[in-house]
mmCIF file of C-alpha atoms in Angstrom:
data_model
loop_
_atom_site.group_PDB
_atom_site.id
_atom_site.type_symbol
_atom_site.label_atom_id
_atom_site.label_comp_id
_atom_site.label_asym_id
_atom_site.label_seq_id
_atom_site.Cartn_x
_atom_site.Cartn_y
_atom_site.Cartn_z
ATOM 1 C CA MET Q 1 -25.873 -9.785 -35.523
ATOM 2 C CA ASN Q 2 -27.653 -6.435 -35.919
ATOM 3 C CA LYS Q 3 -30.484 -5.396 -38.221
ATOM 4 C CA ASN Q 4 -28.146 -4.182 -40.967
ATOM 5 C CA THR Q 5 -26.411 -7.553 -41.167
ATOM 6 C CA LEU Q 6 -29.768 -9.332 -41.007
ATOM 7 C CA TYR Q 7 -31.208 -7.437 -43.966
ATOM 8 C CA LEU Q 8 -27.985 -7.905 -45.962
ATOM 9 C CA THR Q 9 -28.250 -11.665 -45.361
ATOM 10 C CA LEU Q 10 -31.940 -11.759 -46.302
ATOM 11 C CA LYS Q 11 -31.447 -9.767 -49.504
ATOM 12 C CA THR Q 12 -28.488 -11.923 -50.503
ATOM 13 C CA ALA Q 13 -30.560 -15.074 -49.931
ATOM 14 C CA ALA Q 14 -33.460 -13.582 -51.905
ATOM 15 C CA LEU Q 15 -31.067 -12.677 -54.736
ATOM 16 C CA ALA Q 16 -29.732 -16.233 -54.745
ATOM 17 C CA ALA Q 17 -33.283 -17.593 -54.868
ATOM 18 C CA VAL Q 18 -34.214 -15.311 -57.771
ATOM 19 C CA PHE Q 19 -31.104 -15.892 -59.878
ATOM 20 C CA GLY Q 20 -30.581 -19.539 -58.944
ATOM 21 C CA GLU Q 21 -32.359 -20.887 -61.993
ATOM 22 C CA TYR Q 22 -30.430 -18.579 -64.323
ATOM 23 C CA PHE Q 23 -26.994 -19.674 -63.184
ATOM 24 C CA SER Q 24 -27.189 -23.121 -64.739
ATOM 25 C CA ALA Q 25 -24.740 -23.908 -67.461
ATOM 26 C CA ASP Q 26 -27.332 -23.739 -70.252
ATOM 27 C CA THR Q 27 -28.991 -20.404 -69.472
ATOM 28 C CA LEU Q 28 -26.094 -18.334 -68.082
ATOM 29 C CA ARG Q 29 -26.036 -14.950 -69.818
ATOM 30 C CA GLY Q 30 -23.921 -11.824 -69.456
ATOM 31 C CA GLU Q 31 -26.814 -9.570 -68.531
ATOM 32 C CA THR Q 32 -27.852 -12.022 -65.820
ATOM 33 C CA VAL Q 33 -24.419 -11.870 -64.240
ATOM 34 C CA ALA Q 34 -24.358 -8.077 -64.600
ATOM 35 C CA GLY Q 35 -27.752 -7.785 -62.908
ATOM 36 C CA ALA Q 36 -26.664 -9.966 -60.003
ATOM 37 C CA LEU Q 37 -23.462 -7.957 -59.553
ATOM 38 C CA ALA Q 38 -25.424 -4.699 -59.701
ATOM 39 C CA PHE Q 39 -27.753 -5.865 -56.970
ATOM 40 C CA CYS Q 40 -24.755 -7.017 -54.887
ATOM 41 C CA CYS Q 41 -23.155 -3.573 -55.228
ATOM 42 C CA LEU Q 42 -26.427 -1.959 -54.215
ATOM 43 C CA PHE Q 43 -26.670 -4.242 -51.169
ATOM 44 C CA ALA Q 44 -23.088 -3.454 -50.185
ATOM 45 C CA ALA Q 45 -23.685 0.296 -50.497
ATOM 46 C CA ASP Q 46 -26.861 0.007 -48.431
ATOM 47 C CA TYR Q 47 -25.006 -1.950 -45.732
ATOM 48 C CA LEU Q 48 -22.096 0.519 -45.592
ATOM 49 C CA PHE Q 49 -24.401 3.532 -45.438
ATOM 50 C CA SER Q 50 -26.498 1.928 -42.674
ATOM 51 C CA THR Q 51 -23.444 0.921 -40.642
ATOM 52 C CA LEU Q 52 -21.166 3.930 -40.999
ATOM 53 C CA MET Q 53 -23.672 6.809 -41.164
ATOM 54 C CA LYS Q 54 -26.200 7.874 -38.544
ATOM 55 C CA THR Q 55 -28.623 9.248 -41.136
ATOM 56 C CA LYS Q 56 -31.156 6.929 -42.760
ATOM 57 C CA THR Q 57 -31.575 8.959 -45.938
ATOM 58 C CA LEU Q 58 -29.021 7.086 -48.062
ATOM 59 C CA PRO Q 59 -30.144 3.593 -46.907
ATOM 60 C CA ILE Q 60 -33.757 4.544 -47.741
ATOM 61 C CA ILE Q 61 -32.673 5.741 -51.203
ATOM 62 C CA CYS Q 62 -30.770 2.491 -51.828
ATOM 63 C CA THR Q 63 -33.781 0.424 -50.713
ATOM 64 C CA VAL Q 64 -36.149 2.395 -52.942
ATOM 65 C CA ILE Q 65 -33.755 1.906 -55.881
ATOM 66 C CA GLY Q 66 -33.716 -1.833 -55.202
ATOM 67 C CA ILE Q 67 -37.542 -2.026 -55.054
ATOM 68 C CA THR Q 68 -37.845 0.027 -58.261
ATOM 69 C CA ALA Q 69 -35.333 -2.211 -60.016
ATOM 70 C CA CYS Q 70 -37.318 -5.300 -59.004
ATOM 71 C CA ILE Q 71 -40.540 -3.805 -60.388
ATOM 72 C CA VAL Q 72 -38.901 -2.678 -63.637
ATOM 73 C CA LEU Q 73 -37.133 -6.013 -64.255
ATOM 74 C CA GLY Q 74 -40.232 -8.028 -63.434
ATOM 75 C CA ALA Q 75 -41.847 -8.150 -60.032
ATOM 76 C CA GLU Q 76 -43.192 -11.667 -60.631
ATOM 77 C CA GLU Q 77 -39.691 -13.136 -60.873
ATOM 78 C CA TYR Q 78 -38.057 -10.764 -58.369
ATOM 79 C CA PHE Q 79 -40.852 -11.097 -55.799
ATOM 80 C CA PRO Q 80 -38.663 -12.521 -52.944
ATOM 81 C CA LEU Q 81 -36.247 -9.637 -53.335
ATOM 82 C CA LEU Q 82 -39.133 -7.162 -53.647
ATOM 83 C CA LEU Q 83 -40.757 -8.467 -50.472
ATOM 84 C CA THR Q 84 -37.485 -8.222 -48.542
ATOM 85 C CA GLY Q 85 -37.018 -4.647 -49.750
ATOM 86 C CA ILE Q 86 -40.540 -3.745 -48.604
ATOM 87 C CA PHE Q 87 -39.821 -5.073 -45.092
ATOM 88 C CA GLU Q 88 -36.535 -3.165 -44.898
ATOM 89 C CA LEU Q 89 -38.161 0.066 -46.095
ATOM 90 C CA ALA Q 90 -40.903 -0.240 -43.450
ATOM 91 C CA ASP Q 91 -38.222 -0.699 -40.795
ATOM 92 C CA LEU Q 92 -36.167 2.271 -42.035
ATOM 93 C CA LEU Q 93 -39.216 4.557 -41.975
ATOM 94 C CA ASP Q 94 -39.503 4.100 -38.189
ATOM 95 C CA SER Q 95 -42.892 2.448 -38.252
ATOM 96 C CA GLY Q 96 -42.343 1.360 -34.643
ATOM 97 C CA GLY Q 97 -45.155 -0.792 -33.286
ATOM 98 C CA TYR Q 98 -46.927 -0.683 -36.678
ATOM 99 C CA PHE Q 99 -44.043 -2.402 -38.478
ATOM 100 C CA TYR Q 100 -45.658 -5.823 -38.672
ATOM 101 C CA GLY Q 101 -49.042 -4.439 -39.752
ATOM 102 C CA ILE Q 102 -47.546 -2.196 -42.432
ATOM 103 C CA SER Q 103 -45.195 -4.899 -43.676
ATOM 104 C CA GLY Q 104 -47.920 -7.535 -43.816
ATOM 105 C CA ALA Q 105 -50.378 -5.247 -45.607
ATOM 106 C CA SER Q 106 -47.718 -4.164 -48.117
ATOM 107 C CA ALA Q 107 -46.664 -7.764 -48.795
ATOM 108 C CA LEU Q 108 -50.298 -8.855 -49.308
ATOM 109 C CA LEU Q 109 -50.950 -5.899 -51.613
ATOM 110 C CA ALA Q 110 -47.799 -6.651 -53.649
ATOM 111 C CA ALA Q 111 -48.797 -10.322 -53.991
ATOM 112 C CA MET Q 112 -52.277 -9.311 -55.228
ATOM 113 C CA ILE Q 113 -50.875 -6.788 -57.716
ATOM 114 C CA PHE Q 114 -47.969 -8.743 -59.234
ATOM 115 C CA ARG Q 115 -49.340 -12.317 -58.753
ATOM 116 C CA PRO Q 116 -46.099 -14.355 -58.644
ATOM 117 C CA ASP Q 117 -46.176 -18.091 -59.345
ATOM 118 C CA ASN Q 118 -46.619 -20.527 -56.492
ATOM 119 C CA SER Q 119 -42.964 -21.566 -56.143
ATOM 120 C CA THR Q 120 -41.761 -17.947 -56.077
ATOM 121 C CA LEU Q 121 -44.483 -16.981 -53.598
ATOM 122 C CA ILE Q 122 -43.638 -19.891 -51.284
ATOM 123 C CA ALA Q 123 -39.923 -19.033 -51.411
ATOM 124 C CA ALA Q 124 -40.679 -15.384 -50.643
ATOM 125 C CA VAL Q 125 -43.000 -16.242 -47.734
ATOM 126 C CA LEU Q 126 -40.521 -18.690 -46.189
ATOM 127 C CA LEU Q 127 -37.668 -16.235 -46.572
ATOM 128 C CA CYS Q 128 -39.610 -13.350 -45.034
ATOM 129 C CA ALA Q 129 -40.973 -15.494 -42.192
ATOM 130 C CA THR Q 130 -37.406 -16.505 -41.332
ATOM 131 C CA GLY Q 131 -36.382 -12.861 -41.489
ATOM 132 C CA LEU Q 132 -39.212 -11.784 -39.200
ATOM 133 C CA PHE Q 133 -38.308 -14.358 -36.550
ATOM 134 C CA ALA Q 134 -34.652 -13.348 -36.829
ATOM 135 C CA ARG Q 135 -35.622 -9.684 -36.514
ATOM 136 C CA ILE Q 136 -37.536 -10.401 -33.315
ATOM 137 C CA ALA Q 137 -34.500 -12.227 -31.917
ATOM 138 C CA VAL Q 138 -32.203 -9.346 -32.913
ATOM 139 C CA GLU Q 139 -34.498 -6.827 -31.240
ATOM 140 C CA ARG Q 140 -34.486 -8.852 -27.996
ATOM 141 C CA VAL Q 141 -30.699 -9.137 -28.095
ATOM 142 C CA GLU Q 142 -30.336 -5.402 -28.684
ATOM 143 C CA TYR Q 143 -32.789 -4.684 -25.873
ATOM 144 C CA PHE Q 144 -30.912 -6.854 -23.379
ATOM 145 C CA ARG Q 145 -27.595 -5.443 -24.553
ATOM 146 C CA ALA Q 146 -28.839 -1.897 -23.954
ATOM 147 C CA LEU Q 147 -30.245 -2.959 -20.587
ATOM 148 C CA SER Q 148 -26.920 -4.554 -19.675
ATOM 149 C CA GLU Q 149 -25.040 -1.394 -20.626
ATOM 150 C CA GLU Q 150 -27.428 0.710 -18.570
ATOM 151 C CA GLN Q 151 -27.030 -1.564 -15.557
ATOM 152 C CA ARG Q 152 -23.258 -1.525 -15.972
ATOM 153 C CA GLU Q 153 -23.299 2.270 -15.974
ATOM 154 C CA GLN Q 154 -25.480 2.248 -12.845
ATOM 155 C CA ILE Q 155 -23.097 -0.194 -11.147
ATOM 156 C CA ASP Q 156 -20.118 1.980 -12.064
ATOM 157 C CA ALA Q 157 -21.923 5.029 -10.698
ATOM 158 C CA LEU Q 158 -22.774 3.200 -7.470
ATOM 159 C CA ASN Q 159 -19.194 1.983 -7.112
ATOM 160 C CA GLY Q 160 -18.031 5.558 -7.547
ATOM 161 C CA LYS Q 161 -20.444 6.720 -4.852
ATOM 162 C CA ILE Q 162 -19.304 3.922 -2.536
ATOM 163 C CA SER Q 163 -15.656 4.907 -3.042
ATOM 164 C CA ALA Q 164 -16.524 8.544 -2.374
ATOM 165 C CA LEU Q 165 -18.448 7.589 0.779
ATOM 166 C CA LYS Q 166 -15.533 5.455 1.997
ATOM 167 C CA ALA Q 167 -13.122 8.331 1.428
ATOM 168 C CA HIS Q 168 -15.503 10.720 3.172
ATOM 169 C CA SER Q 169 -15.913 8.302 6.072
ATOM 170 C CA LYS Q 170 -12.135 8.001 6.406
ATOM 171 C CA THR Q 171 -11.812 11.780 6.392
ATOM 172 C CA LEU Q 172 -14.500 12.086 9.064
ATOM 173 C CA ARG Q 173 -12.754 9.501 11.260
ATOM 174 C CA GLU Q 174 -9.441 11.295 10.921
ATOM 175 C CA SER Q 175 -11.057 14.656 11.640
ATOM 176 C CA ALA Q 176 -12.839 13.222 14.686
ATOM 177 C CA ALA Q 177 -9.569 11.752 15.984
ATOM 178 C CA LEU Q 178 -7.751 15.070 15.524
ATOM 179 C CA GLU Q 179 -10.607 16.963 17.165
ATOM 180 C CA GLU Q 180 -10.554 14.555 20.114
ATOM 181 C CA ARG Q 181 -6.803 14.952 20.534
ATOM 182 C CA LYS Q 182 -7.157 18.724 20.382
ATOM 183 C CA ARG Q 183 -9.943 18.687 22.970
ATOM 184 C CA PHE Q 184 -7.972 16.442 25.313
ATOM 185 C CA SER Q 185 -4.804 18.527 25.004
ATOM 186 C CA THR Q 186 -6.828 21.697 25.709
ATOM 187 C CA ARG Q 187 -8.348 20.081 28.795
ATOM 188 C CA ILE Q 188 -4.937 19.020 30.116
ATOM 189 C CA HIS Q 189 -3.563 22.504 29.505
ATOM 190 C CA ASP Q 190 -6.484 24.276 31.186
ATOM 191 C CA LYS Q 191 -6.546 22.035 34.256
ATOM 192 C CA LEU Q 192 -2.835 21.417 34.779
ATOM 193 C CA GLY Q 193 -0.980 24.237 33.078
ATOM 194 C CA HIS Q 194 -1.661 26.900 35.698
ATOM 195 C CA GLY Q 195 -1.039 24.580 38.641
ATOM 196 C CA ILE Q 196 2.298 23.332 37.337
ATOM 197 C CA SER Q 197 3.392 26.846 36.338
ATOM 198 C CA GLY Q 198 2.551 28.079 39.840
ATOM 199 C CA SER Q 199 4.483 25.165 41.358
ATOM 200 C CA ILE Q 200 7.557 26.099 39.335
ATOM 201 C CA ILE Q 201 7.355 29.692 40.577
ATOM 202 C CA LEU Q 202 7.017 28.488 44.176
ATOM 203 C CA LEU Q 203 10.042 26.192 43.769
ATOM 204 C CA GLU Q 204 12.121 29.080 42.454
ATOM 205 C CA GLY Q 205 11.042 31.185 45.427
ATOM 206 C CA ALA Q 206 11.858 28.341 47.821
ATOM 207 C CA ARG Q 207 15.337 28.046 46.333
ATOM 208 C CA MET Q 208 15.924 31.799 46.823
ATOM 209 C CA ASN Q 209 14.723 31.677 50.457
ATOM 210 C CA LEU Q 210 16.373 28.392 51.310
ATOM 211 C CA LYS Q 211 19.334 30.041 53.075
ATOM 212 C CA THR Q 212 17.900 33.385 54.152
ATOM 213 C CA ASN Q 213 14.393 32.281 55.244
ATOM 214 C CA PRO Q 214 14.161 28.497 55.604
ATOM 215 C CA GLU Q 215 10.642 28.658 57.089
ATOM 216 C CA ASN Q 216 9.196 30.369 54.008
ATOM 217 C CA ALA Q 217 11.095 27.967 51.774
ATOM 218 C CA GLU Q 218 9.573 25.016 53.633
ATOM 219 C CA LYS Q 219 6.077 26.480 53.267
ATOM 220 C CA CYS Q 220 6.661 26.946 49.523
ATOM 221 C CA ILE Q 221 7.781 23.321 49.217
ATOM 222 C CA ASP Q 222 4.655 22.170 51.084
ATOM 223 C CA LEU Q 223 2.458 24.196 48.695
ATOM 224 C CA VAL Q 224 4.277 22.773 45.683
ATOM 225 C CA THR Q 225 3.810 19.245 47.002
ATOM 226 C CA GLU Q 226 0.104 19.813 47.520
ATOM 227 C CA ASN Q 227 -0.310 21.406 44.077
ATOM 228 C CA LEU Q 228 1.504 18.535 42.360
ATOM 229 C CA ARG Q 229 -0.541 15.975 44.290
ATOM 230 C CA LYS Q 230 -3.725 17.681 43.101
ATOM 231 C CA SER Q 231 -2.378 17.839 39.533
ATOM 232 C CA VAL Q 232 -1.605 14.136 39.526
ATOM 233 C CA GLY Q 233 -5.107 13.450 40.829
ATOM 234 C CA GLU Q 234 -6.607 15.582 38.067
ATOM 235 C CA ILE Q 235 -4.527 13.727 35.460
ATOM 236 C CA ARG Q 236 -5.776 10.393 36.729
ATOM 237 C CA ALA Q 237 -9.372 11.631 36.788
ATOM 238 C CA ALA Q 238 -9.094 13.004 33.251
ATOM 239 C CA LEU Q 239 -7.600 9.761 31.951
ATOM 240 C CA ARG Q 240 -10.265 7.772 33.728
ATOM 241 C CA GLU Q 241 -13.020 9.881 32.157
ATOM 242 C CA GLU Q 242 -11.498 9.845 28.679
ATOM 243 C CA ARG Q 243 -10.749 6.134 28.643
ATOM 244 C CA PRO Q 244 -13.665 4.173 27.111
ATOM 245 C CA GLU Q 245 -15.164 1.201 28.844
ATOM 246 C CA ARG Q 246 -13.261 -1.971 28.021
ATOM 247 C CA ALA Q 247 -16.340 -3.878 26.930
ATOM 248 C CA ALA Q 248 -17.649 -0.998 24.824
ATOM 249 C CA ALA Q 249 -14.309 -0.689 23.036
ATOM 250 C CA SER Q 250 -14.138 -4.448 22.411
ATOM 251 C CA SER Q 251 -17.704 -4.745 21.081
ATOM 252 C CA ALA Q 252 -17.156 -1.662 18.904
ATOM 253 C CA SER Q 253 -14.037 -3.306 17.479
ATOM 254 C CA LEU Q 254 -16.022 -6.435 16.603
ATOM 255 C CA ARG Q 255 -18.738 -4.368 14.932
ATOM 256 C CA GLU Q 256 -16.132 -2.496 12.917
ATOM 257 C CA ILE Q 257 -14.586 -5.779 11.712
ATOM 258 C CA LEU Q 258 -17.988 -7.102 10.626
ATOM 259 C CA GLU Q 259 -19.000 -3.855 8.906
ATOM 260 C CA ARG Q 260 -15.724 -3.724 6.996
ATOM 261 C CA PHE Q 261 -16.191 -7.383 6.008
ATOM 262 C CA SER Q 262 -19.695 -6.683 4.664
ATOM 263 C CA ALA Q 263 -18.516 -3.631 2.733
ATOM 264 C CA ASP Q 264 -15.556 -5.457 1.162
ATOM 265 C CA TYR Q 265 -17.213 -8.760 0.228
ATOM 266 C CA GLY Q 266 -20.935 -7.976 0.002
ATOM 267 C CA ILE Q 267 -21.867 -10.577 2.626
ATOM 268 C CA LYS Q 268 -24.470 -9.456 5.142
ATOM 269 C CA SER Q 269 -23.249 -9.552 8.743
ATOM 270 C CA GLU Q 270 -25.046 -9.556 12.082
ATOM 271 C CA PHE Q 271 -23.758 -8.992 15.630
ATOM 272 C CA THR Q 272 -25.686 -9.576 18.855
ATOM 273 C CA LEU Q 273 -24.478 -9.430 22.447
ATOM 274 C CA ASP Q 274 -26.677 -10.501 25.367
ATOM 275 C CA GLY Q 275 -25.789 -10.179 29.035
ATOM 276 C CA ASP Q 276 -23.323 -8.119 31.053
ATOM 277 C CA GLU Q 277 -20.409 -7.550 28.690
ATOM 278 C CA GLU Q 278 -18.279 -6.117 31.506
ATOM 279 C CA ARG Q 279 -17.907 -9.665 32.831
ATOM 280 C CA ILE Q 280 -15.959 -10.749 29.734
ATOM 281 C CA PRO Q 281 -12.197 -10.801 30.562
ATOM 282 C CA PRO Q 282 -9.662 -9.136 28.216
ATOM 283 C CA THR Q 283 -8.181 -12.527 27.283
ATOM 284 C CA VAL Q 284 -11.605 -13.766 26.159
ATOM 285 C CA TRP Q 285 -12.195 -10.575 24.166
ATOM 286 C CA LYS Q 286 -8.875 -11.110 22.414
ATOM 287 C CA CYS Q 287 -9.686 -14.754 21.712
ATOM 288 C CA ILE Q 288 -13.123 -13.880 20.297
ATOM 289 C CA THR Q 289 -11.623 -11.175 18.069
ATOM 290 C CA GLU Q 290 -8.969 -13.516 16.645
ATOM 291 C CA ASN Q 291 -11.480 -16.329 16.161
ATOM 292 C CA LEU Q 292 -13.833 -13.908 14.404
ATOM 293 C CA THR Q 293 -11.102 -12.930 11.954
ATOM 294 C CA GLU Q 294 -10.321 -16.580 11.255
ATOM 295 C CA SER Q 295 -14.026 -17.456 10.827
ATOM 296 C CA LEU Q 296 -14.516 -14.623 8.324
ATOM 297 C CA THR Q 297 -11.515 -15.853 6.343
ATOM 298 C CA ASN Q 298 -12.941 -19.377 6.261
ATOM 299 C CA THR Q 299 -16.300 -18.038 5.114
ATOM 300 C CA ILE Q 300 -14.678 -16.275 2.164
ATOM 301 C CA LYS Q 301 -12.439 -19.189 1.175
ATOM 302 C CA HIS Q 302 -14.610 -22.243 1.768
ATOM 303 C CA SER Q 303 -18.233 -21.091 1.763
ATOM 304 C CA SER Q 304 -20.751 -19.605 -0.628
ATOM 305 C CA ALA Q 305 -22.581 -17.934 2.236
ATOM 306 C CA SER Q 306 -24.586 -14.748 1.899
ATOM 307 C CA LYS Q 307 -24.845 -14.050 5.631
ATOM 308 C CA PHE Q 308 -22.504 -14.244 8.621
ATOM 309 C CA ALA Q 309 -23.532 -13.874 12.282
ATOM 310 C CA LEU Q 310 -21.636 -13.427 15.556
ATOM 311 C CA LYS Q 311 -23.683 -14.052 18.697
ATOM 312 C CA ILE Q 312 -22.178 -13.544 22.171
ATOM 313 C CA ARG Q 313 -24.149 -14.460 25.271
ATOM 314 C CA VAL Q 314 -22.931 -13.875 28.825
ATOM 315 C CA CYS Q 315 -24.625 -16.213 31.318
ATOM 316 C CA ASN Q 316 -24.099 -16.734 35.050
ATOM 317 C CA LYS Q 317 -21.226 -19.183 34.711
ATOM 318 C CA ILE Q 318 -20.311 -19.329 31.016
ATOM 319 C CA ILE Q 319 -19.698 -17.096 28.033
ATOM 320 C CA ARG Q 320 -20.904 -18.458 24.697
ATOM 321 C CA ALA Q 321 -19.658 -17.068 21.366
ATOM 322 C CA GLU Q 322 -21.068 -18.474 18.131
ATOM 323 C CA PHE Q 323 -19.615 -17.738 14.679
ATOM 324 C CA SER Q 324 -22.029 -18.964 11.978
ATOM 325 C CA ASP Q 325 -22.777 -18.577 8.274
ATOM 326 C CA ASN Q 326 -25.497 -19.910 5.983
ATOM 327 C CA GLY Q 327 -23.164 -21.612 3.508
ATOM 328 C CA ARG Q 328 -24.603 -25.065 2.832
ATOM 329 C CA ASN Q 329 -22.222 -28.019 3.047
ATOM 330 C CA PRO Q 330 -24.148 -31.308 3.398
ATOM 331 C CA HIS Q 331 -20.989 -33.407 2.888
ATOM 332 C CA GLY Q 332 -19.346 -32.369 6.152
ATOM 333 C CA PHE Q 333 -15.953 -30.735 6.598
ATOM 334 C CA THR Q 334 -12.336 -31.539 7.391
ATOM 335 C CA PRO Q 335 -10.688 -29.334 10.058
ATOM 336 C CA GLY Q 336 -7.739 -27.423 8.622
ATOM 337 C CA LEU Q 337 -5.157 -25.086 10.086
ATOM 338 C CA GLY Q 338 -7.719 -22.319 10.554
ATOM 339 C CA LEU Q 339 -10.160 -24.399 12.615
ATOM 340 C CA GLU Q 340 -7.295 -25.962 14.571
ATOM 341 C CA GLY Q 341 -6.121 -22.428 15.401
ATOM 342 C CA ILE Q 342 -9.596 -21.567 16.705
ATOM 343 C CA GLU Q 343 -9.533 -24.658 18.914
ATOM 344 C CA GLU Q 344 -6.060 -23.855 20.271
ATOM 345 C CA ARG Q 345 -6.870 -20.234 21.097
ATOM 346 C CA THR Q 346 -10.093 -21.263 22.828
ATOM 347 C CA ALA Q 347 -8.295 -23.950 24.854
ATOM 348 C CA LEU Q 348 -5.596 -21.481 25.967
ATOM 349 C CA CYS Q 349 -8.358 -19.331 27.475
ATOM 350 C CA GLY Q 350 -9.742 -22.346 29.323
ATOM 351 C CA GLY Q 351 -12.656 -22.797 26.952
ATOM 352 C CA LYS Q 352 -14.058 -25.458 24.672
ATOM 353 C CA CYS Q 353 -14.763 -25.343 20.931
ATOM 354 C CA LEU Q 354 -17.523 -27.109 18.988
ATOM 355 C CA PHE Q 355 -18.176 -27.230 15.234
ATOM 356 C CA GLN Q 356 -21.521 -27.785 13.517
ATOM 357 C CA CYS Q 357 -21.949 -28.350 9.794
ATOM 358 C CA GLY Q 358 -25.059 -29.133 7.756
ATOM 359 C CA ILE Q 359 -27.476 -27.967 5.118
ATOM 360 C CA THR Q 360 -28.326 -24.859 7.170
ATOM 361 C CA GLY Q 361 -24.714 -23.663 7.319
ATOM 362 C CA PHE Q 362 -21.549 -23.889 9.377
ATOM 363 C CA ALA Q 363 -21.022 -22.755 12.975
ATOM 364 C CA ALA Q 364 -18.092 -22.604 15.388
ATOM 365 C CA ILE Q 365 -19.137 -22.348 19.046
ATOM 366 C CA ASN Q 366 -16.750 -21.195 21.820
ATOM 367 C CA ILE Q 367 -17.688 -21.743 25.463
ATOM 368 C CA PHE Q 368 -15.698 -20.036 28.233
ATOM 369 C CA GLU Q 369 -16.101 -20.300 31.997
ATOM 370 C CA VAL Q 370 -16.782 -17.120 33.983
ATOM 371 C CA ASN Q 371 -14.606 -16.594 37.072
ATOM 372 C CA LEU Q 372 -16.856 -15.137 39.799
#
């Protein structure tokens, strides 16, 4: 309900209160019915003008006509309708924070001037008090509706920015990958291109001198062999330099999985790694990665958690990986296919798996032995 509907309801109720005594079988007259219909038409016109038009001029005119009609026909009898019209006029004139003061003063002044009887005055006061409380409720509803629309627009704008940032991030990653490939290909060309080209020329010369000057041909072959040996060594050195450390690549992969999980589902993630990560074997890295994926899936499906944490600790003889969330589950849990898969993968790597569940959250702990 908006203010226009509220005032239409109040004026209709006031009209019913005013004309109620005239609509009995003994006192029903044609002019009474005509007056009621005229007021109803005026109310309908006021409602349509207020709803369909942005200007307040026509609704103000209709309200003034209604107030004037009440005064002309007898303000003592039409006092409930007069009082309702005064409140609506004060609202239409944009009185703002002074609405209640202006409305109250006008109502008191009208009661002192026209002096309605007690029953009419009580009906008018009750009707207007109900209208005032309803108006306050309507204003609060409109305020929260406007606030909700504003927040929805802000959320849409933020979602648009997030999508743009994701697209920009993807473009940056692709550009970085292309730039890295270009740099690596340039390095290979600069270091190996000249040596291999020279080796080809020497081989062609050796083939030409193979019959006429075998000694020179043999020297050329020796030079080619040495050049190719150096080229192979440079290739190996370049690949060794370009290849990232195994542990760094694995931990970066885990961080990427957690960051993508947080971005997609709005669940805060945390990753900590203590100890010498180079001591973690590739099989354990693979097991931790697969168990992390399964744990994240379980968190989404079976938990109302707001935070997920992966903690890896490398000790002297063991490696401990803990996957935990803060989803509360005081009634325990029943291991399903996902948790059984975590147990199987951990056992295949020679490790052990433990599960903890309580009011503080759920945790899956993997313990692997370190081969010295």
